[in-house]
Amino acid sequence: MAPQVQVRERRSHLRFDKVFTIYLSTEGGLSRGIGRNISAQGMFVETREQLSLGERLKVTFAGEDGTEMTCLCEVRYQVALAYGRKDGREGNSRGVGLRVVAYEVAEDQPLLLVARERVMH
């Protein structure tokens, strides 16, 4: 009988397993994306835009009731996905992993920085 291996989940923060439409503000302008796997520390965003590693951008969530929340994020990684569709054709998607750097608490106030552990890599 093989010994059981304990796997520790690195992601300790609560995550939303829901899809959100988000707005990305970059130096190149405004675009839309799909936010997935969202936590207080970061998120994965499906987007058609090419974003550079380390680039900073504002991400705005807009609620159905008109409320908005904006955070400053940094691009941590990029992925390109190819997958099979139900109709047998190939589908493609692109996305980025974002780390939340700060939250905007009010338009006329400075960003609230996120407290985080220092990671060396």
CSV table of N, CA, C and O in Angstrom, one decimal:
chain,number,residue,atom,x,y,z
A,1,MET,N,0.8,-1.2,0.0
A,1,MET,CA,0.0,0.0,0.0
A,1,MET,C,0.9,1.2,0.0
A,1,MET,O,1.8,1.4,0.8
A,2,ALA,N,0.6,2.2,-0.9
A,2,ALA,CA,1.4,3.4,-1.0
A,2,ALA,C,1.1,4.3,0.1
A,2,ALA,O,0.0,4.4,0.5
A,3,PRO,N,2.1,5.0,0.6
A,3,PRO,CA,1.8,6.0,1.7
A,3,PRO,C,1.0,7.2,1.1
A,3,PRO,O,1.2,7.6,0.0
A,4,GLN,N,0.2,7.7,2.0
A,4,GLN,CA,-0.7,8.9,1.5
A,4,GLN,C,0.2,10.1,1.7
A,4,GLN,O,0.9,10.3,2.6
A,5,VAL,N,0.1,11.0,0.7
A,5,VAL,CA,0.8,12.2,0.6
A,5,VAL,C,-0.2,13.4,1.0
A,5,VAL,O,-1.3,13.5,0.5
A,6,GLN,N,0.3,14.2,2.0
A,6,GLN,CA,-0.5,15.3,2.4
A,6,GLN,C,-0.2,16.5,1.4
A,6,GLN,O,0.9,16.9,1.2
A,7,VAL,N,-1.2,17.1,0.8
A,7,VAL,CA,-1.1,18.2,-0.1
A,7,VAL,C,-1.6,19.4,0.6
A,7,VAL,O,-2.8,19.4,1.0
A,8,ARG,N,-0.8,20.4,0.7
A,8,ARG,CA,-1.2,21.7,1.4
A,8,ARG,C,-1.7,22.7,0.4
A,8,ARG,O,-1.0,22.9,-0.6
A,9,GLU,N,-2.9,23.2,0.5
A,9,GLU,CA,-3.4,24.2,-0.4
A,9,GLU,C,-2.7,25.5,-0.1
A,9,GLU,O,-2.8,26.1,1.0
A,10,ARG,N,-2.0,26.1,-1.1
A,10,ARG,CA,-1.3,27.3,-0.9
A,10,ARG,C,-2.2,28.5,-0.9
A,10,ARG,O,-2.0,29.5,-0.2
A,11,ARG,N,-3.4,28.4,-1.5
A,11,ARG,CA,-4.3,29.5,-1.6
A,11,ARG,C,-5.2,29.4,-0.3
A,11,ARG,O,-6.2,28.7,-0.3
A,12,SER,N,-5.0,30.2,0.7
A,12,SER,CA,-5.7,30.1,1.9
A,12,SER,C,-6.9,31.1,2.0
A,12,SER,O,-7.7,31.0,2.9
A,13,HIS,N,-7.1,31.9,1.0
A,13,HIS,CA,-8.2,32.9,1.0
A,13,HIS,C,-9.4,32.4,0.4
A,13,HIS,O,-9.4,31.6,-0.6
A,14,LEU,N,-10.6,32.9,0.9
A,14,LEU,CA,-11.9,32.5,0.3
A,14,LEU,C,-11.9,32.9,-1.2
A,14,LEU,O,-11.4,34.0,-1.5
A,15,ARG,N,-12.4,32.1,-2.1
A,15,ARG,CA,-12.5,32.4,-3.5
A,15,ARG,C,-14.0,32.3,-3.9
A,15,ARG,O,-14.7,31.5,-3.5
A,16,PHE,N,-14.3,33.2,-4.8
A,16,PHE,CA,-15.6,33.2,-5.4
A,16,PHE,C,-15.6,32.3,-6.7
A,16,PHE,O,-14.9,32.5,-7.6
A,17,ASP,N,-16.4,31.3,-6.7
A,17,ASP,CA,-16.5,30.4,-7.9
A,17,ASP,C,-17.7,30.9,-8.7
A,17,ASP,O,-18.7,30.2,-8.9
A,18,LYS,N,-17.5,32.1,-9.2
A,18,LYS,CA,-18.6,32.8,-10.0
A,18,LYS,C,-17.9,33.6,-11.0
A,18,LYS,O,-16.8,34.0,-10.9
A,19,VAL,N,-18.6,33.9,-12.1
A,19,VAL,CA,-18.0,34.7,-13.2
A,19,VAL,C,-18.6,36.1,-13.1
A,19,VAL,O,-19.8,36.3,-12.9
A,20,PHE,N,-17.7,37.1,-13.2
A,20,PHE,CA,-18.0,38.5,-13.1
A,20,PHE,C,-17.6,39.2,-14.4
A,20,PHE,O,-16.4,39.0,-14.8
A,21,THR,N,-18.4,40.1,-14.9
A,21,THR,CA,-17.9,41.0,-16.0
A,21,THR,C,-17.1,42.1,-15.3
A,21,THR,O,-17.6,42.7,-14.3
A,22,ILE,N,-15.9,42.4,-15.7
A,22,ILE,CA,-15.1,43.4,-15.2
A,22,ILE,C,-14.6,44.3,-16.2
A,22,ILE,O,-14.6,44.0,-17.4
A,23,TYR,N,-14.2,45.5,-15.8
A,23,TYR,CA,-13.6,46.5,-16.8
A,23,TYR,C,-12.2,46.8,-16.4
A,23,TYR,O,-11.8,47.0,-15.3
A,24,LEU,N,-11.3,46.7,-17.4
A,24,LEU,CA,-9.9,46.9,-17.3
A,24,LEU,C,-9.5,48.2,-17.8
A,24,LEU,O,-9.7,48.6,-19.0
A,25,SER,N,-8.8,49.1,-16.9
A,25,SER,CA,-8.3,50.4,-17.4
A,25,SER,C,-6.8,50.3,-17.4
A,25,SER,O,-6.1,50.0,-16.4
A,26,THR,N,-6.2,50.4,-18.6
A,26,THR,CA,-4.8,50.4,-18.8
A,26,THR,C,-4.4,51.7,-19.5
A,26,THR,O,-5.2,52.5,-19.9
A,27,GLU,N,-3.1,51.9,-19.7
A,27,GLU,CA,-2.6,53.0,-20.5
A,27,GLU,C,-3.2,53.0,-21.9
A,27,GLU,O,-3.3,54.1,-22.5
A,28,GLY,N,-3.5,51.9,-22.4
A,28,GLY,CA,-4.0,51.8,-23.8
A,28,GLY,C,-5.5,52.0,-23.9
A,28,GLY,O,-6.1,52.1,-24.9
A,29,GLY,N,-6.2,52.2,-22.7
A,29,GLY,CA,-7.6,52.5,-22.8
A,29,GLY,C,-8.4,51.5,-21.9
A,29,GLY,O,-7.9,50.9,-21.0
A,30,LEU,N,-9.7,51.4,-22.2
A,30,LEU,CA,-10.6,50.6,-21.4
A,30,LEU,C,-11.1,49.4,-22.2
A,30,LEU,O,-11.3,49.5,-23.3
A,31,SER,N,-11.1,48.3,-21.5
A,31,SER,CA,-11.6,47.0,-22.2
A,31,SER,C,-12.4,46.2,-21.1
A,31,SER,O,-12.4,46.6,-20.0
A,32,ARG,N,-13.0,45.2,-21.6
A,32,ARG,CA,-13.8,44.3,-20.8
A,32,ARG,C,-13.2,43.0,-20.6
A,32,ARG,O,-12.5,42.5,-21.5
A,33,GLY,N,-13.4,42.3,-19.5
A,33,GLY,CA,-12.9,40.9,-19.3
A,33,GLY,C,-13.9,40.2,-18.5
A,33,GLY,O,-14.9,40.7,-18.0
A,34,ILE,N,-13.6,38.9,-18.3
A,34,ILE,CA,-14.4,38.0,-17.4
A,34,ILE,C,-13.5,37.6,-16.2
A,34,ILE,O,-12.5,37.0,-16.4
A,35,GLY,N,-13.9,38.0,-15.0
A,35,GLY,CA,-13.2,37.7,-13.8
A,35,GLY,C,-13.6,36.3,-13.3
A,35,GLY,O,-14.8,36.0,-13.2
A,36,ARG,N,-12.7,35.5,-12.9
A,36,ARG,CA,-12.9,34.1,-12.4
A,36,ARG,C,-12.0,33.9,-11.2
A,36,ARG,O,-10.9,34.5,-11.1
A,37,ASN,N,-12.4,33.0,-10.4
A,37,ASN,CA,-11.5,32.5,-9.3
A,37,ASN,C,-11.0,33.7,-8.5
A,37,ASN,O,-9.8,33.9,-8.3
A,38,ILE,N,-11.9,34.6,-8.0
A,38,ILE,CA,-11.6,35.8,-7.4
A,38,ILE,C,-11.4,35.7,-5.9
A,38,ILE,O,-12.3,35.1,-5.2
A,39,SER,N,-10.3,36.2,-5.4
A,39,SER,CA,-10.1,36.3,-3.9
A,39,SER,C,-9.7,37.7,-3.6
A,39,SER,O,-9.5,38.6,-4.4
A,40,ALA,N,-9.5,38.0,-2.3
A,40,ALA,CA,-9.1,39.3,-1.8
A,40,ALA,C,-7.7,39.6,-2.3
A,40,ALA,O,-7.3,40.8,-2.4
A,41,GLN,N,-6.9,38.6,-2.6
A,41,GLN,CA,-5.5,38.7,-3.0
A,41,GLN,C,-5.3,38.8,-4.5
A,41,GLN,O,-4.2,39.2,-5.0
A,42,GLY,N,-6.2,38.3,-5.3
A,42,GLY,CA,-6.0,38.2,-6.8
A,42,GLY,C,-7.1,37.6,-7.5
A,42,GLY,O,-8.2,37.2,-6.9
A,43,MET,N,-7.0,37.4,-8.8
A,43,MET,CA,-8.0,36.8,-9.7
A,43,MET,C,-7.4,36.4,-11.0
A,43,MET,O,-6.3,36.8,-11.4
A,44,PHE,N,-8.2,35.5,-11.7
A,44,PHE,CA,-7.9,35.2,-13.1
A,44,PHE,C,-8.9,35.9,-13.9
A,44,PHE,O,-10.1,36.0,-13.7
A,45,VAL,N,-8.4,36.5,-15.0
A,45,VAL,CA,-9.2,37.3,-15.9
A,45,VAL,C,-9.1,36.8,-17.4
A,45,VAL,O,-7.9,36.8,-17.9
A,46,GLU,N,-10.2,36.4,-18.0
A,46,GLU,CA,-10.2,36.1,-19.4
A,46,GLU,C,-10.3,37.4,-20.1
A,46,GLU,O,-11.2,38.2,-19.8
A,47,THR,N,-9.4,37.7,-21.1
A,47,THR,CA,-9.4,38.9,-21.8
A,47,THR,C,-8.8,38.8,-23.2
A,47,THR,O,-7.9,37.9,-23.4
A,48,ARG,N,-9.2,39.6,-24.1
A,48,ARG,CA,-8.6,39.5,-25.5
A,48,ARG,C,-7.4,40.4,-25.5
A,48,ARG,O,-6.6,40.3,-26.5
A,49,GLU,N,-7.2,41.3,-24.6
A,49,GLU,CA,-6.1,42.2,-24.5
A,49,GLU,C,-4.8,41.5,-24.2
A,49,GLU,O,-4.8,40.6,-23.4
A,50,GLN,N,-3.7,42.0,-24.8
A,50,GLN,CA,-2.4,41.5,-24.4
A,50,GLN,C,-1.9,42.4,-23.3
A,50,GLN,O,-1.8,43.7,-23.5
A,51,LEU,N,-1.6,41.9,-22.2
A,51,LEU,CA,-1.1,42.6,-21.0
A,51,LEU,C,0.3,42.1,-20.7
A,51,LEU,O,0.6,40.9,-20.7
A,52,SER,N,1.2,43.0,-20.4
A,52,SER,CA,2.6,42.7,-20.1
A,52,SER,C,2.8,42.2,-18.7
A,52,SER,O,2.1,42.7,-17.8
A,53,LEU,N,3.7,41.3,-18.5
A,53,LEU,CA,4.0,40.8,-17.1
A,53,LEU,C,4.5,42.0,-16.3
A,53,LEU,O,5.3,42.8,-16.8
A,54,GLY,N,4.0,42.2,-15.1
A,54,GLY,CA,4.3,43.3,-14.2
A,54,GLY,C,3.5,44.6,-14.5
A,54,GLY,O,3.6,45.5,-13.7
A,55,GLU,N,2.7,44.6,-15.5
A,55,GLU,CA,1.9,45.8,-15.9
A,55,GLU,C,0.9,46.0,-14.8
A,55,GLU,O,0.3,45.1,-14.2
A,56,ARG,N,0.7,47.3,-14.5
A,56,ARG,CA,-0.4,47.6,-13.5
A,56,ARG,C,-1.6,48.2,-14.2
A,56,ARG,O,-1.4,48.9,-15.2
A,57,LEU,N,-2.8,47.8,-13.7
A,57,LEU,CA,-4.0,48.2,-14.3
A,57,LEU,C,-5.1,48.3,-13.2
A,57,LEU,O,-4.9,47.7,-12.2
A,58,LYS,N,-6.1,49.1,-13.5
A,58,LYS,CA,-7.3,49.2,-12.6
A,58,LYS,C,-8.3,48.2,-13.1
A,58,LYS,O,-8.6,48.1,-14.3
A,59,VAL,N,-8.9,47.5,-12.2
A,59,VAL,CA,-10.0,46.5,-12.4
A,59,VAL,C,-11.2,47.0,-11.7
A,59,VAL,O,-11.2,47.2,-10.5
A,60,THR,N,-12.3,47.2,-12.4
A,60,THR,CA,-13.6,47.7,-11.8
A,60,THR,C,-14.6,46.6,-12.0
A,60,THR,O,-14.9,46.1,-13.1
A,61,PHE,N,-15.3,46.3,-10.8
A,61,PHE,CA,-16.4,45.4,-10.8
A,61,PHE,C,-17.6,46.2,-10.7
A,61,PHE,O,-17.7,47.2,-9.9
A,62,ALA,N,-18.6,46.0,-11.6
A,62,ALA,CA,-19.9,46.8,-11.6
A,62,ALA,C,-21.0,45.8,-11.2
A,62,ALA,O,-21.3,44.9,-11.9
A,63,GLY,N,-21.7,46.2,-10.1
A,63,GLY,CA,-22.9,45.4,-9.7
A,63,GLY,C,-24.1,45.7,-10.5
A,63,GLY,O,-24.2,46.8,-11.1
A,64,GLU,N,-25.1,44.8,-10.5
A,64,GLU,CA,-26.3,45.0,-11.2
A,64,GLU,C,-27.1,46.2,-10.6
A,64,GLU,O,-27.9,46.8,-11.3
A,65,ASP,N,-26.8,46.6,-9.3
A,65,ASP,CA,-27.5,47.7,-8.7
A,65,ASP,C,-26.8,49.0,-8.9
A,65,ASP,O,-27.2,50.0,-8.4
A,66,GLY,N,-25.7,49.0,-9.7
A,66,GLY,CA,-25.0,50.2,-10.0
A,66,GLY,C,-23.8,50.5,-9.1
A,66,GLY,O,-23.0,51.4,-9.4
A,67,THR,N,-23.6,49.7,-8.1
A,67,THR,CA,-22.4,49.9,-7.3
A,67,THR,C,-21.2,49.4,-8.0
A,67,THR,O,-21.2,48.5,-8.9
A,68,GLU,N,-20.0,50.0,-7.7
A,68,GLU,CA,-18.8,49.7,-8.3
A,68,GLU,C,-17.7,49.5,-7.3
A,68,GLU,O,-17.7,50.2,-6.2
A,69,MET,N,-16.7,48.6,-7.6
A,69,MET,CA,-15.6,48.5,-6.7
A,69,MET,C,-14.4,48.4,-7.6
A,69,MET,O,-14.4,47.7,-8.7
A,70,THR,N,-13.3,49.2,-7.3
A,70,THR,CA,-12.1,49.3,-8.2
A,70,THR,C,-10.9,48.9,-7.4
A,70,THR,O,-10.8,49.3,-6.2
A,71,CYS,N,-10.0,48.1,-8.0
A,71,CYS,CA,-8.8,47.8,-7.4
A,71,CYS,C,-7.6,47.9,-8.4
A,71,CYS,O,-7.8,47.8,-9.6
A,72,LEU,N,-6.4,48.2,-7.8
A,72,LEU,CA,-5.2,48.3,-8.6
A,72,LEU,C,-4.6,46.9,-8.6
A,72,LEU,O,-4.4,46.3,-7.5
A,73,CYS,N,-4.3,46.4,-9.8
A,73,CYS,CA,-3.7,45.0,-9.9
A,73,CYS,C,-2.4,45.0,-10.7
A,73,CYS,O,-2.1,46.0,-11.4
A,74,GLU,N,-1.7,43.9,-10.5
A,74,GLU,CA,-0.4,43.7,-11.3
A,74,GLU,C,-0.5,42.4,-12.0
A,74,GLU,O,-1.0,41.4,-11.4
A,75,VAL,N,-0.1,42.4,-13.2
A,75,VAL,CA,-0.1,41.1,-14.0
A,75,VAL,C,1.0,40.2,-13.5
A,75,VAL,O,2.1,40.6,-13.5
A,76,ARG,N,0.6,39.0,-13.1
A,76,ARG,CA,1.6,38.0,-12.5
A,76,ARG,C,1.9,36.9,-13.5
A,76,ARG,O,3.0,36.4,-13.5
A,77,TYR,N,0.9,36.5,-14.3
A,77,TYR,CA,1.2,35.5,-15.3
A,77,TYR,C,0.2,35.6,-16.5
A,77,TYR,O,-0.8,36.3,-16.3
A,78,GLN,N,0.5,34.9,-17.6
A,78,GLN,CA,-0.4,34.9,-18.7
A,78,GLN,C,-0.6,33.5,-19.2
A,78,GLN,O,0.3,32.7,-19.0
A,79,VAL,N,-1.8,33.2,-19.8
A,79,VAL,CA,-2.0,31.9,-20.3
A,79,VAL,C,-2.8,32.0,-21.6
A,79,VAL,O,-3.5,33.0,-21.8
A,80,ALA,N,-2.6,31.0,-22.5
A,80,ALA,CA,-3.4,30.9,-23.7
A,80,ALA,C,-4.0,29.5,-23.7
A,80,ALA,O,-3.2,28.5,-23.5
A,81,LEU,N,-5.3,29.4,-23.8
A,81,LEU,CA,-5.9,28.1,-23.7
A,81,LEU,C,-6.6,27.7,-25.0
A,81,LEU,O,-7.1,28.5,-25.8
A,82,ALA,N,-6.4,26.4,-25.4
A,82,ALA,CA,-7.1,25.8,-26.5
A,82,ALA,C,-8.0,24.7,-26.0
A,82,ALA,O,-7.5,23.9,-25.1
A,83,TYR,N,-9.2,24.6,-26.4
A,83,TYR,CA,-10.1,23.6,-25.8
A,83,TYR,C,-11.1,23.1,-26.9
A,83,TYR,O,-11.3,23.8,-27.9
A,84,GLY,N,-11.7,22.0,-26.7
A,84,GLY,CA,-12.7,21.4,-27.6
A,84,GLY,C,-14.1,21.9,-27.3
A,84,GLY,O,-14.5,21.9,-26.1
A,85,ARG,N,-14.8,22.4,-28.3
A,85,ARG,CA,-16.2,22.8,-28.1
A,85,ARG,C,-17.2,21.7,-28.3
A,85,ARG,O,-16.8,20.7,-28.8
A,86,LYS,N,-18.4,21.9,-27.9
A,86,LYS,CA,-19.4,20.9,-28.0
A,86,LYS,C,-19.7,20.6,-29.5
A,86,LYS,O,-20.0,19.4,-29.8
A,87,ASP,N,-19.5,21.6,-30.4
A,87,ASP,CA,-19.7,21.3,-31.8
A,87,ASP,C,-18.5,20.7,-32.5
A,87,ASP,O,-18.5,20.5,-33.7
A,88,GLY,N,-17.5,20.3,-31.7
A,88,GLY,CA,-16.3,19.7,-32.3
A,88,GLY,C,-15.2,20.6,-32.8
A,88,GLY,O,-14.1,20.2,-33.1
A,89,ARG,N,-15.5,21.9,-32.9
A,89,ARG,CA,-14.5,22.9,-33.3
A,89,ARG,C,-13.6,23.2,-32.1
A,89,ARG,O,-13.9,23.0,-31.0
A,90,GLU,N,-12.4,23.8,-32.4
A,90,GLU,CA,-11.5,24.2,-31.4
A,90,GLU,C,-11.8,25.6,-30.9
A,90,GLU,O,-12.1,26.5,-31.7
A,91,GLY,N,-11.8,25.8,-29.6
A,91,GLY,CA,-12.0,27.1,-29.0
A,91,GLY,C,-10.7,27.6,-28.4
A,91,GLY,O,-9.9,26.8,-28.1
A,92,ASN,N,-10.6,28.9,-28.4
A,92,ASN,CA,-9.4,29.5,-27.8
A,92,ASN,C,-9.8,30.6,-26.8
A,92,ASN,O,-10.8,31.3,-27.0
A,93,SER,N,-8.9,30.8,-25.8
A,93,SER,CA,-9.1,31.9,-24.9
A,93,SER,C,-7.8,32.3,-24.4
A,93,SER,O,-6.8,31.6,-24.4
A,94,ARG,N,-7.7,33.5,-23.9
A,94,ARG,CA,-6.5,34.1,-23.3
A,94,ARG,C,-6.8,34.7,-22.0
A,94,ARG,O,-8.0,35.2,-21.7
A,95,GLY,N,-5.9,34.6,-21.1
A,95,GLY,CA,-6.2,35.2,-19.7
A,95,GLY,C,-4.9,35.6,-19.0
A,95,GLY,O,-3.8,35.3,-19.4
A,96,VAL,N,-5.1,36.3,-17.9
A,96,VAL,CA,-4.0,36.7,-17.1
A,96,VAL,C,-4.3,36.5,-15.6
A,96,VAL,O,-5.5,36.6,-15.2
A,97,GLY,N,-3.3,36.2,-14.8
A,97,GLY,CA,-3.4,36.1,-13.4
A,97,GLY,C,-3.1,37.5,-12.8
A,97,GLY,O,-2.0,38.0,-13.1
A,98,LEU,N,-3.9,38.1,-12.0
A,98,LEU,CA,-3.7,39.4,-11.4
A,98,LEU,C,-3.5,39.3,-9.9
A,98,LEU,O,-4.3,38.5,-9.3
A,99,ARG,N,-2.6,40.1,-9.4
A,99,ARG,CA,-2.4,40.2,-8.0
A,99,ARG,C,-3.0,41.6,-7.6
A,99,ARG,O,-2.6,42.6,-8.2
A,100,VAL,N,-3.8,41.6,-6.6
A,100,VAL,CA,-4.4,42.9,-6.1
A,100,VAL,C,-3.3,43.6,-5.3
A,100,VAL,O,-2.7,43.1,-4.4
A,101,VAL,N,-3.0,44.9,-5.7
A,101,VAL,CA,-2.0,45.7,-5.0
A,101,VAL,C,-2.7,46.6,-4.0
A,101,VAL,O,-2.2,46.9,-2.9
A,102,ALA,N,-3.9,47.2,-4.4
A,102,ALA,CA,-4.6,48.2,-3.6
A,102,ALA,C,-6.0,48.2,-4.0
A,102,ALA,O,-6.4,47.9,-5.1
A,103,TYR,N,-6.8,48.7,-3.1
A,103,TYR,CA,-8.3,48.9,-3.3
A,103,TYR,C,-8.6,50.4,-3.3
A,103,TYR,O,-8.1,51.1,-2.5
A,104,GLU,N,-9.5,50.8,-4.2
A,104,GLU,CA,-9.9,52.2,-4.2
A,104,GLU,C,-11.1,52.3,-3.3
A,104,GLU,O,-12.1,51.6,-3.6
A,105,VAL,N,-11.1,53.1,-2.2
A,105,VAL,CA,-12.2,53.1,-1.3
A,105,VAL,C,-13.1,54.3,-1.6
A,105,VAL,O,-14.3,54.3,-1.3
A,106,ALA,N,-12.6,55.3,-2.3
A,106,ALA,CA,-13.4,56.5,-2.7
A,106,ALA,C,-12.6,57.2,-3.8
A,106,ALA,O,-11.4,57.2,-3.8
A,107,GLU,N,-13.3,57.7,-4.8
A,107,GLU,CA,-12.7,58.4,-5.9
A,107,GLU,C,-11.8,59.5,-5.5
A,107,GLU,O,-10.7,59.7,-6.2
A,108,ASP,N,-12.1,60.2,-4.5
A,108,ASP,CA,-11.3,61.4,-4.1
A,108,ASP,C,-10.3,61.0,-3.0
A,108,ASP,O,-9.7,61.9,-2.4
A,109,GLN,N,-10.1,59.8,-2.7
A,109,GLN,CA,-9.1,59.3,-1.7
A,109,GLN,C,-8.1,58.4,-2.3
A,109,GLN,O,-8.3,57.8,-3.3
A,110,PRO,N,-6.9,58.4,-1.6
A,110,PRO,CA,-5.9,57.5,-2.2
A,110,PRO,C,-6.2,56.0,-2.1
A,110,PRO,O,-7.1,55.6,-1.3
A,111,LEU,N,-5.6,55.2,-2.8
A,111,LEU,CA,-5.8,53.7,-2.8
A,111,LEU,C,-5.4,53.2,-1.4
A,111,LEU,O,-4.4,53.6,-0.8
A,112,LEU,N,-6.2,52.2,-1.0
A,112,LEU,CA,-5.9,51.5,0.3
A,112,LEU,C,-5.0,50.3,-0.1
A,112,LEU,O,-5.4,49.4,-0.8
A,113,LEU,N,-3.8,50.3,0.4
A,113,LEU,CA,-2.8,49.3,0.0
A,113,LEU,C,-3.2,48.0,0.7
A,113,LEU,O,-3.7,48.0,1.8
A,114,VAL,N,-2.9,46.9,0.0
A,114,VAL,CA,-3.2,45.5,0.6
A,114,VAL,C,-2.1,45.1,1.4
A,114,VAL,O,-0.9,45.1,0.9
A,115,ALA,N,-2.3,44.6,2.6
A,115,ALA,CA,-1.3,44.1,3.5
A,115,ALA,C,-1.0,42.6,3.0
A,115,ALA,O,-1.9,41.9,2.7
A,116,ARG,N,0.2,42.3,2.8
A,116,ARG,CA,0.6,41.0,2.3
A,116,ARG,C,1.9,40.5,2.7
A,116,ARG,O,2.8,41.3,3.1
A,117,GLU,N,2.1,39.2,2.7
A,117,GLU,CA,3.4,38.7,3.0
A,117,GLU,C,4.4,38.9,1.9
A,117,GLU,O,4.0,38.9,0.7
A,118,ARG,N,5.6,39.1,2.2
A,118,ARG,CA,6.6,39.3,1.1
A,118,ARG,C,7.0,37.9,0.6
A,118,ARG,O,7.3,37.0,1.3
A,119,VAL,N,6.9,37.8,-0.8
A,119,VAL,CA,7.2,36.5,-1.4
A,119,VAL,C,8.5,36.7,-2.3
A,119,VAL,O,8.6,37.6,-3.1
A,120,MET,N,9.5,35.9,-2.1
A,120,MET,CA,10.7,35.9,-2.8
A,120,MET,C,10.7,34.8,-3.8
A,120,MET,O,10.6,33.7,-3.5
A,121,HIS,N,10.8,35.2,-5.1
A,121,HIS,CA,10.9,34.2,-6.2
A,121,HIS,C,11.4,34.8,-7.4
A,121,HIS,O,11.6,35.9,-7.6
